[in-house]
Structure formats: structure tokens, C-alpha cells
Coordinates of C-alpha atoms and ligand atoms in Angstrom, one line a residue:
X1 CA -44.1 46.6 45.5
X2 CA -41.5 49.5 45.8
X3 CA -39.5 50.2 43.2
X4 CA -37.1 53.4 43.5
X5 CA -36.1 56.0 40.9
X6 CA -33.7 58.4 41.4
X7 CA -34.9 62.0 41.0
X8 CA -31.6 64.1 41.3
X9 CA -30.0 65.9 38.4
X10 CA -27.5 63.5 37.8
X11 CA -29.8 60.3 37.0
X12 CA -32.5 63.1 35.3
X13 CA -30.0 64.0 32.6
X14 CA -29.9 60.7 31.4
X15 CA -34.2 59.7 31.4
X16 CA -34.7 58.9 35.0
X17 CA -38.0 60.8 34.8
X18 CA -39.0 59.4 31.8
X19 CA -38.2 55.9 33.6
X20 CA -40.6 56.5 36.5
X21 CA -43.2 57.7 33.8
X22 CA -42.7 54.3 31.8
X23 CA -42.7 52.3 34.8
X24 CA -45.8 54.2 36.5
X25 CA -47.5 53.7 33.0
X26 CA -46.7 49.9 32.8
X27 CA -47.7 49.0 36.2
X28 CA -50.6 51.3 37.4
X29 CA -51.3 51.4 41.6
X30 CA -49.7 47.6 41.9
X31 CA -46.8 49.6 42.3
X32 CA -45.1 52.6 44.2
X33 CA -42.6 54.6 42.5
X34 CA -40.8 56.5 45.2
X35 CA -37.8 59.2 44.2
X36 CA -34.7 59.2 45.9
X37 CA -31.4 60.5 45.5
X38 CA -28.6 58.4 43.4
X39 CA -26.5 56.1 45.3
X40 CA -23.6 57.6 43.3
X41 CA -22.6 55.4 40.8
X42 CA -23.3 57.7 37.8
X43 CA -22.5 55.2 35.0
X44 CA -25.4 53.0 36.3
X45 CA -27.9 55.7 35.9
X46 CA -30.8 55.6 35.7
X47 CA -30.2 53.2 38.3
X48 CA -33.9 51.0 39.5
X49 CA -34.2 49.7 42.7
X50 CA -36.4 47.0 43.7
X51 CA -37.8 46.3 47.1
X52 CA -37.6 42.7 47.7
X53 CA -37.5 40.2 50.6
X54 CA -34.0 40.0 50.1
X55 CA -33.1 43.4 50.5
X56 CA -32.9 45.7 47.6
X57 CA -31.9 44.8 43.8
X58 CA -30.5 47.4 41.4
X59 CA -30.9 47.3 38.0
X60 CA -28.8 49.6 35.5
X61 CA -28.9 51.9 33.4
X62 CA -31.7 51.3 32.7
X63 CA -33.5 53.1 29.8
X64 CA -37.8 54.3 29.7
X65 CA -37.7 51.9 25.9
X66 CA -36.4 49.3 27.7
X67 CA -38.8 49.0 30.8
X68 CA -42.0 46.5 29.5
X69 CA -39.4 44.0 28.4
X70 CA -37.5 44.6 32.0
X71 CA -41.0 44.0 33.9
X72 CA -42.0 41.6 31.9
X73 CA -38.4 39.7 32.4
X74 CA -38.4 40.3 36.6
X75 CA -38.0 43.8 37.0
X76 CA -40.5 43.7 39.9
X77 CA -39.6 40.0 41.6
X78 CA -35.5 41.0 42.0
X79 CA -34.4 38.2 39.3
X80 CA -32.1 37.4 37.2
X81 CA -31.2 40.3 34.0
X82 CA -28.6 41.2 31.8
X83 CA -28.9 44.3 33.6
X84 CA -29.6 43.5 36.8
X85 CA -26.4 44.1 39.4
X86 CA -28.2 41.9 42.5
X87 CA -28.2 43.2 46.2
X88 CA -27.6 47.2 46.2
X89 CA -25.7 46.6 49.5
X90 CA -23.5 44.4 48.4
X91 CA -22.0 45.7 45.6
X92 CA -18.4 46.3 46.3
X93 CA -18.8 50.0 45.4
X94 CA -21.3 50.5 48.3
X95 CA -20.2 47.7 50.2
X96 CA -16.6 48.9 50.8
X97 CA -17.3 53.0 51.5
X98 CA -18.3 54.3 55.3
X99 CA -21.4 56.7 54.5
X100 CA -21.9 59.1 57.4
X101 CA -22.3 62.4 55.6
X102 CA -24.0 60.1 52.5
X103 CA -25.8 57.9 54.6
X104 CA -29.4 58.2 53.0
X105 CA -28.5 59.7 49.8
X106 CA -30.0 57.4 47.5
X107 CA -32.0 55.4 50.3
X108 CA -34.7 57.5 51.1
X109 CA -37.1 59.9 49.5
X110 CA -35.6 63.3 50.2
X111 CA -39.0 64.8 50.9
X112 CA -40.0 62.2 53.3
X113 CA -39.9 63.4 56.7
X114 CA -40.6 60.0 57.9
X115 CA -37.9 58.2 55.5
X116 CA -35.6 61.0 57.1
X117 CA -36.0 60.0 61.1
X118 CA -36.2 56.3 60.3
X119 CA -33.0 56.8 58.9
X120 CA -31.3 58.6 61.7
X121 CA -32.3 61.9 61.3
X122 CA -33.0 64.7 63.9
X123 CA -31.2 62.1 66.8
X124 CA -28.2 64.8 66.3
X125 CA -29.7 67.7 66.6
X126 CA -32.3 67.2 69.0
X127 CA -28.9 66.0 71.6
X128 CA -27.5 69.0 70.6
X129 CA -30.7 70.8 71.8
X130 CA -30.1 69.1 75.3
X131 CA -26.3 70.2 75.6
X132 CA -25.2 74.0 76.3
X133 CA -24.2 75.7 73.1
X134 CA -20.0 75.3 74.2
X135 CA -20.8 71.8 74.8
X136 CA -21.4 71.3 71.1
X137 CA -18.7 73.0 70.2
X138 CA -16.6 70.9 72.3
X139 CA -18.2 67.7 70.6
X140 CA -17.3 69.2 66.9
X141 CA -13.7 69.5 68.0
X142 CA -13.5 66.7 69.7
X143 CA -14.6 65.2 66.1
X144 CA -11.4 66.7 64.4
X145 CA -13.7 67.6 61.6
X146 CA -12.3 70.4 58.7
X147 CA -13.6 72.4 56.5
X148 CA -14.7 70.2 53.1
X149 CA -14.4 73.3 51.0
X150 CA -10.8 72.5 50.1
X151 CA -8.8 75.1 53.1
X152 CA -9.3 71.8 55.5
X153 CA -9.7 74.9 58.8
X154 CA -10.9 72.9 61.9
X155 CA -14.6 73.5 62.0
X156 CA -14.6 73.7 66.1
X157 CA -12.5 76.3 65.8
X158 CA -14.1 78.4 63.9
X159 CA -17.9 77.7 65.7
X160 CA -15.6 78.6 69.0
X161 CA -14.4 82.4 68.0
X162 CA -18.3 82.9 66.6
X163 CA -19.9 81.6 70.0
X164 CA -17.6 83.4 72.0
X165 CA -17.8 86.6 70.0
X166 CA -20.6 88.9 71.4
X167 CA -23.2 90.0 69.3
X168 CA -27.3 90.2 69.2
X169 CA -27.0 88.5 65.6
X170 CA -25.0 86.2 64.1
X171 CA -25.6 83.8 60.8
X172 CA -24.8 80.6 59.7
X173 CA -23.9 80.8 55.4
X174 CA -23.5 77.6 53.9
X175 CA -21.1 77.3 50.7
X176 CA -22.8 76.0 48.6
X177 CA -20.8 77.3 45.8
X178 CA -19.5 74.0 44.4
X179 CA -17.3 75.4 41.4
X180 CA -14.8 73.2 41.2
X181 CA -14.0 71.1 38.2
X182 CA -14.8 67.3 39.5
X183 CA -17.0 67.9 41.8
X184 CA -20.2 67.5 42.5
X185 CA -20.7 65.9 46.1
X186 CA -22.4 69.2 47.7
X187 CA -25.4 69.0 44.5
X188 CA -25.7 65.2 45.0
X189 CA -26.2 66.0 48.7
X190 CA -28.7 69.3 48.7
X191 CA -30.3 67.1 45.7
X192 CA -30.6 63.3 47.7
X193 CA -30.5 64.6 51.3
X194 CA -31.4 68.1 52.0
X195 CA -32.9 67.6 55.5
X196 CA -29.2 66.3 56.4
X197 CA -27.8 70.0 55.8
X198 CA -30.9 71.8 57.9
X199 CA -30.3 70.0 60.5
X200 CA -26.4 70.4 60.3
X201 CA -26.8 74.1 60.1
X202 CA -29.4 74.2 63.2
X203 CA -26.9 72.2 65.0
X204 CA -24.7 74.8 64.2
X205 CA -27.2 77.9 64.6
X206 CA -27.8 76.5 68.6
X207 CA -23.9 76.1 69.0
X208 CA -23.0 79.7 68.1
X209 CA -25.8 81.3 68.9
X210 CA -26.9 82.0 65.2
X211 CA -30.8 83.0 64.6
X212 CA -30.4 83.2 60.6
X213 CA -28.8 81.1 57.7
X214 CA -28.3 81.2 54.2
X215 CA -27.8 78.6 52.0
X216 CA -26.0 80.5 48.8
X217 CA -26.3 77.9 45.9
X218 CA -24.7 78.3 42.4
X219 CA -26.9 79.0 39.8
X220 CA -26.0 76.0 37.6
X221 CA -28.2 74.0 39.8
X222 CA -31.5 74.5 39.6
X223 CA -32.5 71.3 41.0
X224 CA -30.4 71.7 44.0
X225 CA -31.9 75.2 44.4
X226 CA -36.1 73.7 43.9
X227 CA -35.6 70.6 46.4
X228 CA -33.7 72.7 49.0
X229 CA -36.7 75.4 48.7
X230 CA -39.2 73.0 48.8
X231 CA -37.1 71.0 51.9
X232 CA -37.1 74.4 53.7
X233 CA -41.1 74.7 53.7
X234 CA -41.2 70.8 54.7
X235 CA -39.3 71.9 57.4
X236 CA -40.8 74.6 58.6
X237 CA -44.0 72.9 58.8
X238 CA -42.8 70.2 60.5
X239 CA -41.1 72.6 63.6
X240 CA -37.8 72.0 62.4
X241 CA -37.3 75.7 61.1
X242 CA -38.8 78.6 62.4
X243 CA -39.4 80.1 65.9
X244 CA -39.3 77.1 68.5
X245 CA -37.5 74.2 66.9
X246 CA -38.4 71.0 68.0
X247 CA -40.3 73.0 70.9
X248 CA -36.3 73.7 72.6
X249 CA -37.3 77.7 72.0
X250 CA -34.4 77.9 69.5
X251 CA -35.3 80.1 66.9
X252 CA -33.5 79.4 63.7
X253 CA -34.5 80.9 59.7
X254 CA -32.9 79.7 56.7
X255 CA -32.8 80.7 53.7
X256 CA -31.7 80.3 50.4
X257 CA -29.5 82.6 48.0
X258 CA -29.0 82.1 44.0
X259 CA -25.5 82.9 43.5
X260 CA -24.8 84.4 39.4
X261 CA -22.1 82.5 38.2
X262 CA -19.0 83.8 39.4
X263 CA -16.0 81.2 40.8
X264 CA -14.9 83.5 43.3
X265 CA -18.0 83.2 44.9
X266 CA -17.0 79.9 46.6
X267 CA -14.2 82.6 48.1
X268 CA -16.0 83.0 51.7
X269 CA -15.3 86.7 51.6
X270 CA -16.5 86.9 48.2
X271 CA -19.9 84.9 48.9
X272 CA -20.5 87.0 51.7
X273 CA -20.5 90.2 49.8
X274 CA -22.5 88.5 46.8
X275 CA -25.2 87.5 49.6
X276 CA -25.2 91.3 50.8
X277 CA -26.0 92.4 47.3
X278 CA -22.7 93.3 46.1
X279 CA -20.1 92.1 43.4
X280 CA -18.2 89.2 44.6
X281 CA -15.5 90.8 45.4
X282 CA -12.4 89.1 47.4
X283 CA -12.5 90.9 51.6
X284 CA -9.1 91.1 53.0
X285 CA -8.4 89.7 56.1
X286 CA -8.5 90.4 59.1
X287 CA -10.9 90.7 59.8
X288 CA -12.2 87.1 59.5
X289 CA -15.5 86.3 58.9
X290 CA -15.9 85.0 62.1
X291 CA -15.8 87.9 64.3
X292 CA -16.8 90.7 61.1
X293 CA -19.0 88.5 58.8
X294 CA -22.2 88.8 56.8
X295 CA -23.6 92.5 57.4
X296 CA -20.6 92.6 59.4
X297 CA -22.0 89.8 62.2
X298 CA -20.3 86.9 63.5
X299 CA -20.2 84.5 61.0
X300 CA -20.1 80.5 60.7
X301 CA -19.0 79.5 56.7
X302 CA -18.7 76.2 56.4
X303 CA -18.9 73.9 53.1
X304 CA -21.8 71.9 52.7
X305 CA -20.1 68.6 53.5
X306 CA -18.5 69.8 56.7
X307 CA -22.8 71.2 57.9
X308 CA -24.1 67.7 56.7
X309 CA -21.4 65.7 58.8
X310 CA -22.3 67.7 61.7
X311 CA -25.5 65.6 62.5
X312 CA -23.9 62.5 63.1
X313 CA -21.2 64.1 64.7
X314 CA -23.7 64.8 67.1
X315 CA -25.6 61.7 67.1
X316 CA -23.2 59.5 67.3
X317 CA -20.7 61.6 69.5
X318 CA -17.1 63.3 67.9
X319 CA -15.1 60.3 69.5
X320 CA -16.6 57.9 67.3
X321 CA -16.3 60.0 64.4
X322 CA -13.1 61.0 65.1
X323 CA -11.8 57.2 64.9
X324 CA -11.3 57.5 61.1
X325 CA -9.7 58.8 59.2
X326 CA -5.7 59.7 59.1
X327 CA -3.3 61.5 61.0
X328 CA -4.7 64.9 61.4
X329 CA -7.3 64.2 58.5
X330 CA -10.1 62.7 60.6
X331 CA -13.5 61.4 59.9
X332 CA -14.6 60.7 55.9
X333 CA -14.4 62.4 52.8
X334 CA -16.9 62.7 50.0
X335 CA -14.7 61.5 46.9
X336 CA -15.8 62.2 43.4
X337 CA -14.0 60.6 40.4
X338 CA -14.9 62.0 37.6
X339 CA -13.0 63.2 34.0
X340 CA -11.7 60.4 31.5
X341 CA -12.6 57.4 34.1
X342 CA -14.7 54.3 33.5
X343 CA -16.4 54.4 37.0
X344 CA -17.3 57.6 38.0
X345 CA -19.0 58.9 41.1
X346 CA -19.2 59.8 44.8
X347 CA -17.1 57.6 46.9
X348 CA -17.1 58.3 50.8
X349 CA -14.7 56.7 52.9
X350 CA -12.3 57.3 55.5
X351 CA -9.2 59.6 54.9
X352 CA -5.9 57.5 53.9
X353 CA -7.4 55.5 51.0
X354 CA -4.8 55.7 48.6
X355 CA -5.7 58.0 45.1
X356 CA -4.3 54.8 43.3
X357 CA -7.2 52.8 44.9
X358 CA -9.5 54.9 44.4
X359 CA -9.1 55.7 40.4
X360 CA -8.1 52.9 39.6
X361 CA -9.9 49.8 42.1
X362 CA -12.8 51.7 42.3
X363 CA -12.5 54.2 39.4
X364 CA -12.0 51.2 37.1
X365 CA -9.2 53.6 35.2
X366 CA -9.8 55.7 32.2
X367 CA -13.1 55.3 30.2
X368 CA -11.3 55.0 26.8
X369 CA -9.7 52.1 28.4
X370 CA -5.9 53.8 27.5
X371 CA -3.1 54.3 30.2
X372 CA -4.0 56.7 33.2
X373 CA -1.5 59.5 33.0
X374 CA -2.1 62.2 35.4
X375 CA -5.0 63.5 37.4
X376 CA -6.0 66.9 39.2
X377 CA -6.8 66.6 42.6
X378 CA -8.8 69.7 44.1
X379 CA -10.2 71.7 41.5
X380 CA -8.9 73.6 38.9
X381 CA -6.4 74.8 41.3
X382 CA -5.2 71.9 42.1
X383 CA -1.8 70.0 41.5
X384 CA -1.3 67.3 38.3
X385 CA -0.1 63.9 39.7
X386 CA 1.8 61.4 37.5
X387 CA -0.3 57.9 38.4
X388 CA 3.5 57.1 39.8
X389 CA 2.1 59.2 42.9
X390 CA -1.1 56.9 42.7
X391 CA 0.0 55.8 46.4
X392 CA -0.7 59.1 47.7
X393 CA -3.2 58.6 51.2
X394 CA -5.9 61.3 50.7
X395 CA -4.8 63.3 53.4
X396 CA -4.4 67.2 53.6
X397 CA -0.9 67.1 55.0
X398 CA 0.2 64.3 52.6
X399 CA -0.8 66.2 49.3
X400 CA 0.9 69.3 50.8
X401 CA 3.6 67.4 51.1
X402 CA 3.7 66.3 47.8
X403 CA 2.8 70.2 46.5
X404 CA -0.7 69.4 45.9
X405 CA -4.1 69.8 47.8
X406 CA -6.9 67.8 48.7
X407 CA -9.4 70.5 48.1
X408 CA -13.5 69.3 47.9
X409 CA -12.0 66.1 46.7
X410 CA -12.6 66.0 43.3
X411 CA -10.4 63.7 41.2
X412 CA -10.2 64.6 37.3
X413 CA -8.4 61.3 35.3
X414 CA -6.9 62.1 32.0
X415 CA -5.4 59.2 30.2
X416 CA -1.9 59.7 28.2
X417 CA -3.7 61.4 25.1
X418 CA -3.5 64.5 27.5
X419 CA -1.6 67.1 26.5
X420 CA 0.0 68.7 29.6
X421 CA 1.5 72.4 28.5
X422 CA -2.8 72.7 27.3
X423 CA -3.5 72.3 30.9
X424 CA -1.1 75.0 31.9
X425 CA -2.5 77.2 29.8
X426 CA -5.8 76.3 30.9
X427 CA -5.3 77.1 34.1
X428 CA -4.0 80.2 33.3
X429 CA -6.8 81.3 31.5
X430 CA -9.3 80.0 33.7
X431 CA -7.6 82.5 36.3
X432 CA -7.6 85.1 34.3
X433 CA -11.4 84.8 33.4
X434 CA -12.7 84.2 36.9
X435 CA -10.5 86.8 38.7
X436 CA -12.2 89.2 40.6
X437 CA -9.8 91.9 39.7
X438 CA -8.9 92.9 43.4
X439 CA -4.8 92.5 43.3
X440 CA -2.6 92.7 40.5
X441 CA -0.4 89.6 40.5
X442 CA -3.8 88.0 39.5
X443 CA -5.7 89.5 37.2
X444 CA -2.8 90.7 35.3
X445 CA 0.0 87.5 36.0
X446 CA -3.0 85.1 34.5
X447 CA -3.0 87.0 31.4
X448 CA 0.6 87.7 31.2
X449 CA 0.8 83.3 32.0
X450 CA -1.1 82.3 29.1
X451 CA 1.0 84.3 26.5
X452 CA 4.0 83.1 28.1
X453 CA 2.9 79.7 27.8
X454 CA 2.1 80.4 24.2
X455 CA 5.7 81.5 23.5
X456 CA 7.3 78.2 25.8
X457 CA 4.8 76.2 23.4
X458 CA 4.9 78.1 20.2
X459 CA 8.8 77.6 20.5
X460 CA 10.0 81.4 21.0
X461 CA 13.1 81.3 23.7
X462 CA 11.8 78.5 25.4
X463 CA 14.2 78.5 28.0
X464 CA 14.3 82.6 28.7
X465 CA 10.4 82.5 28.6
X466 CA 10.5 79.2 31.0
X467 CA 12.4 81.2 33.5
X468 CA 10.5 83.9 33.2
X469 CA 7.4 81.6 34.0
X470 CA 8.4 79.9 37.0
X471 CA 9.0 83.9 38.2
X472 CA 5.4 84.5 37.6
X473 CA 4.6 81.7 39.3
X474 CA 6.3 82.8 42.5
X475 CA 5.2 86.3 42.0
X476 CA 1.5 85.3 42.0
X477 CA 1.6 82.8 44.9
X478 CA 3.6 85.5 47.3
X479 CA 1.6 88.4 46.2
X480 CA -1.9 87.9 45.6
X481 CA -4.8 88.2 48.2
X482 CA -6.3 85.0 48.0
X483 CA -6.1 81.4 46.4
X484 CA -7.5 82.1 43.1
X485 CA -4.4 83.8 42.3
X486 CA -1.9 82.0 44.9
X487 CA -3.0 78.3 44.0
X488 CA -3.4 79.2 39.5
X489 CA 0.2 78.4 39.6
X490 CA 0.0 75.0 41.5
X491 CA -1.2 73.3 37.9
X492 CA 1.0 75.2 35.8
X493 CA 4.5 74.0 37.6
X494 CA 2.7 70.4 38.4
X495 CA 2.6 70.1 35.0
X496 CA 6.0 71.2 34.3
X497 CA 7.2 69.4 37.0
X498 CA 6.0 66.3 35.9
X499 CA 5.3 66.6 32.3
X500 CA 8.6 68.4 30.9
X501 CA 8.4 67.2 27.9
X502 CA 4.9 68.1 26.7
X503 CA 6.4 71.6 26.9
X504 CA 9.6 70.8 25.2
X505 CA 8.3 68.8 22.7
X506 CA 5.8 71.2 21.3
X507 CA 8.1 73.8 21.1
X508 CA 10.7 70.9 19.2
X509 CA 7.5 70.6 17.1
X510 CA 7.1 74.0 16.1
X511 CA 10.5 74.6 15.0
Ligands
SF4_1 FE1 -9.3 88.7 43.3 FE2 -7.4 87.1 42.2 FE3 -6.7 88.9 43.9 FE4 -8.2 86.8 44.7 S1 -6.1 86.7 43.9 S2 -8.4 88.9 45.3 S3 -9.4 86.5 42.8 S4 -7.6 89.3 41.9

């Protein structure tokens, strides 16, 4: 019998190793305990599969105390449990998302090499080794595919200006910054599938021409950092790293960089000069990274989710992939719900869902089980929504049309115990601690926002200081270099926008 444990940081945090001790422990060699990734539905975890005849049965949470009474009650024969949820496949959650990037997370072991071609691995980028380097370029933007980072750039694009810019050495940097509140798609990823972002970035590496890559991973994740390390070696000894991959003579190296902490660090230019040893400071452009990258070299930066959609991309041909999706938002998106929400998790699906759908069908609304009454889409630099916006398609163009952003697509619920002018002071503050200090409008507007915020709220001149923060606003998206300091007001006049009266009525309060 197979039973399945999920080994990455999410399903750890909450006794998925003590689990697989419990149920090694209980049930000796009769049994094999493989590790995979999590299937994404994060209030389930620890979440047990079971091999059976039938397919796969999921069991959840389940807890290391409770284990002898769940064997002992048909833990290992699929039945009937309190906690038992029936077929995996068929739960709605699973059942209704398209996983292309997410395929195997949470199916296979991300260490098996063997799990990772039964499952459709390497078919991409051994086709892209048959095709000319422009060819896969062509594929890529025949695809439509964007940047997942949040800036939504067409990825052939950029691979085009870096294979067509000469050079003896060129890199591929992966993104793999994730800072943004919500989000947590590239960890679960790098954590359930790491094979699926090698080979993304050696597609890539053939397509521009690249002989080096660097993977440069936040330090909050330590898990992410071990399995990609230890995914790297597999790989390598395996011939899908190193000098002749997959014996095509493409030489490709990859490694991996521990970024220190910094938010502007998943700022390209900014990642590029922490991964040469510097301060992550903000580059202006031009020049772009894709002519005068790393070390100066032509550069690919792409997000994780935009390398790990690459293979099947290429396995499956960009026609195919490009059939989903919506209007100029093609292909799937990795969707994470996460903040006050009763179903949190990964959710990846075609662009044009509706954000309604989402928090709410699949989301389940708010965890404390009161009203829904706003959520930030795309970071902490993205927009507040009313849930009267909840029919929103995810869609770049139609969040910029509504004066929000899609970002990594991370969804944060709040329910209506929220207090909206403490978000706009948040954000505020968050700017001014994770500046980099480059351009005025930034690192001194963020400071100058929160006091001003603190006089709207503490009741002094609330109109005069009002004005005088909507000014700030424009001043700091028309004047600063980049979008830590152009996008910081984007939750601050959401939340006025929408929320008037939290400001007022604080200010009412304090009289
Ligand atoms: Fe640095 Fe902020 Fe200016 Fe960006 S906007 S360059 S983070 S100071």
C-alpha cells in the first residue's frame, strides 16, 4: 500500500512530518510512505492520501495522535471516516481547476525522477532541444504567455530581444522573490515540483542562448531553498544539468542564490544587483535587463510561474495553451486565496474566472464566517475591492480597468471588522520600510503618507490634509522610479475610494 504525505512547508507547519513518522511507526514495511507536494488545499493539511483501486482517497487534516484509530478505522483500505473526503480527483476543488503549471504538485514525489517523466516531464524540453533556438521563441509567443510576477510583460518578447542580442554569455535569473502578501504559489511550486522549473529554465537557456542560471530564492524559505538544492544535484546526475543535457550538447548551469530579506528584491533590477553582491538597489531603465543584465549580460527574468509553464508550453505546443484564458490574458493563473477566508489555497485555472467565484465558490468566504468586505488583489500594492466588484474576470486589462492589478495573483479577504484608513496607513508604512531609498517621492512621500493619514484619522483638518493626500498620491505615482513607490498609492486611494467612511468616521470619532 501507498499512502502519501505531503512534505512541503505548508503541510510541515501543521505535523505532516510527525504524521509520516506515526504512520511509518504504526505500519512497519506493509506500507510505503512517499512525500509529495500538497495539492493545495491548505485547510486540509496534513492532508493523507491513499492508493487504492479506486483511484486515490484523501483524508484530512489529519493529526500524528489521531493516526492508530485512523488505520485501525480504514485509513489504508480508502473507507468510510469522519475525515475522510473520498476520491482526490473528484473533489470539486481539484476537479474544477486546469493544472498545467501545478500539474504534479502534490501527485508525485518531488525527488523522483521517475514520478517526474511518468507525469509529463522532460517531453517539453527535450522538443525544444529538436527545434532551433527562434523556433522556441516563436512557440512561447505563439502561447501569449506573461510575466506571473505581477507586470504581466509577454514572456516571448522578452526571450526574443535576449536571443537576438549578441553576446558570448547570457543568464537566465529566476524570481523567485515571492514577497508579496497572499502569495505563496512560487514556494508551493519550487517545494512540490522543482524539476518543473529546471526544466522551464533549460527550455529557456536553449531558446536564448543562455549557458548559466540562477535561481535567487527569499530567505524566508528554507524549504524551498534545501529541495531546490537537492533537485539541482538530482539533476545534474541524471544529465539534465550540466555540460551536454540530455546528450543535445547544450550546456546549461544553475544555480541557486539566498536572497536577505529585502522586498525590492523581487524588483528585477534590484535582484540583479543583490545576485552580483550588491545592495538591492532599484537600476534605472534603459537599459533593460534584457540587452544589459546580470554582470551586464543579456538577461532572461522571468517569475517562477511564467519558467514552470514553459514546459508544457513546449510539450503540448503554445496553440493549445494559448486556447485559455481571456482576451489578451492567455493560458492559467496560479490563484492563492488566502487572508480571513474559510478555504484557502492555490487555485489554477484559466484567466476570466470571476474574483467573486473564486473567494467566495471556492474560497467558501471569510473564515470567521462574517460578511466579505473588501479584498487586495496583487500584493501589498495592490488595489482594495468592495465584494460589489466580486464580478471582476481575473484579467490584467480588466483590473486596470477597474484601477487595480492582477499582480502574482494573490487574493487577501478581510471580512467587515476591517478597518480600511488602517490599511492605508499600512501601506504606507510598508513603503516606507521596504524602500530602497533611490528617488525621493518614495522614500520620503511614504513617510510623509503615514503622518498624513494619522492627521485625516486622528481628526486634524481632515479635509485640507485629504487633499493634501490624494497630491501625494499623484506625486509618488508620476515621480518615482519604480513600482514600490508608483503602485504604494494604489491601496491608499482604493481604500478611500471605496471605504470613505472609515476615514471620516474615525476622524467623527476622535472629535
Ligand atoms: Fe527605490 Fe522606492 Fe524609488 Fe523604487 S520607488 S527606486 S523602491 S525609492
Amino acid at each position: 500500500t501507498t499512502v502519501y504525505v505531503p512534505r512541503d512547508s505548508a503541510a510541515v507547519s501543521v505535523g505532516a512530518d510527525d504524521v509520516a513518522s506515526a504512520i511509518n511507526r504504526a505500519t512497519g514495511d506493509d506500507v510505503t510512505v512517499v512525500r509529495n507536494g500538497s495539492r493545495g488545499m491548505l485547510w486540509l493539511e496534513p492532508f493523507v492520501e491513499v492508493e487504492t483501486p479506486r483511484g486515490r482517497v484523501g483524508y484530512g487534516p489529519v493529526s500524528a495522535s489521531a493516526v492508530d484509530e485512523l488505520l485501525a478505522n480504514g485509513l489504508l483500505t480508502g473507507d468510510d471516516h469522519p475525515s475522510c473526503h473520498g476520491l482526490v480527483e473528484e473533489l470539486p476543488w481539484l476537479r474544477d481547476q486546469q493544472r498545467l503549471c501545478f500539474a504534479r504538485v502534490g501527485v508525485t514525489d518531488p525527488f523522483s525522477t521517475t514520478a517526474y517523466e511518468a507525469h509529463g516531464g522532460l517531453i517539453g524540453l527535450r522538443r525544444a532541444l529538436e527545434l532551433e533556438p527562434a523556433a522556441v521563441v516563436a512557440e512561447v509567443t505563439e502561447s501569449g504567455l506573461r510575466g506571473r510576477g505581477g507586470a504581466g510583460f509577454p514572456a516571448g518578447i522578452k526571450w526574443k530581444t535576449v536571443l537576438e542580442t549578441e553576446g558570448p554569455l547570457k543568464f537566465i535569473c529566476c524570481n523567485a522573490d515571492e514577497g508579496d502578501s497572499g502569495t505563496f504559489a512560487d514556494r508551493m511550486l519550487m517545494e512540490g515540483d522543482p524539476f518543473c522549473l529546471i526544466e522551464g529554465m533549460t527550455i529557456a537557456a536553449h531558446a536564448v542562448g543562455a549557458s548559466e542560471g540562477y535561481l535567487y530564492v527569499r530567505s524566508e524559505y528554507p524549504d524551498a531553498v534545501a529541495t531546490l538544492r537537492r533537485a539541482i544535484d538530482i539533476a545534474y546526475s541524471q544529465g539534465w544539468l550540466g555540460e551536454d543535457i540530455l546528450g543535445s550538447g547544450l550546456r546549461f548551469d544553475l544555480f541557486v542564490r539566498v536572497g536577505a530579506g529585502a522586498y525590492i528584491c523581487g524588483e528585477e533590477t534590484s535582484m540583479l544587483e543583490s545576485l552580483e553582491g550588491k545592495r538591492g538597489m532599484v537600476r534605472s531603465k534603459p537599459p533593460i535587463p534584457a540587452i544589459t543584465g546580470l554582470f551586464g549580460k543579456p538577461t532572461v527574468v522571468n517569475n517562477v510561474l511564467t519558467l514552470a509553464s514553459v514546459p508544457k508550453i513546449l510539450s503540448d505546443g503554445g496553440a493549445a495553451y494559448s486556447a485559455l484564458g481571456f482576451e489578451r490574458s492567455r493560458g492559467t493563473q496560479v490563484f492563492q486565496l488566502a487572508g480571513n477566508i474559510a478555504r484557502g489555497g492555490v487555485f489554477e485555472t484559466a484567466f476570466g474566472i470571476s474574483l467573486g467565484e473564486l473567494v467566495n465558490d471556492y474560497g467558501g468566504g471569510t473564515l470567521s464566517g462574517r460578511p466579505v468586505r473588501a479584498v487586495q488583489v496583487g500584493g501589498p500594492l495592490g488595489s482594495y475591492l468592495p465584494a460589489d466588484r466580486f464580478d471582476l474576470p481575473m484579467d490584467y486589462e480588466a483590473f486596470a480597468g477597474a484601477d487595480a492589478m492582477l499582480g502574482h495573483g494573490g487574493i487577501v479577504v478581510f471580512d467587515d471588522t476591517v478597518d480600511m484608513s488602517a490599511m492605508a496607513r499600512f501601506a504606507m508604512e510598508f513603503c516606507a520600510e521596504e524602500s530602497c531609498g533611490k528617488c525621493t517621492p518614495c522614500r520620503v512621500g511614504s513617510v510623509r503618507g503615514v503622518e498624513v493619514i494619522d492627521k485625516i484619522t486622528g481628526g486634524e483638518d481632515p479635509d485640507g490634509n485629504l487633499a493634501l493626500l490624494n497630491d501625494l498620491c499623484e506625486l509618488m505615482t508620476e515621480g518615482s522610479l519604480c513600482a514600490m513607490g508608483s503602485l504604494t498609492p494604489n491601496p491608499v486611494r482604493s481604500a478611500l475610494d471605496h471605504f470613505p467612511d472609515d476615514f471620516t468616521a474615525r476622524a467623527t470619532r476622535t472629535e
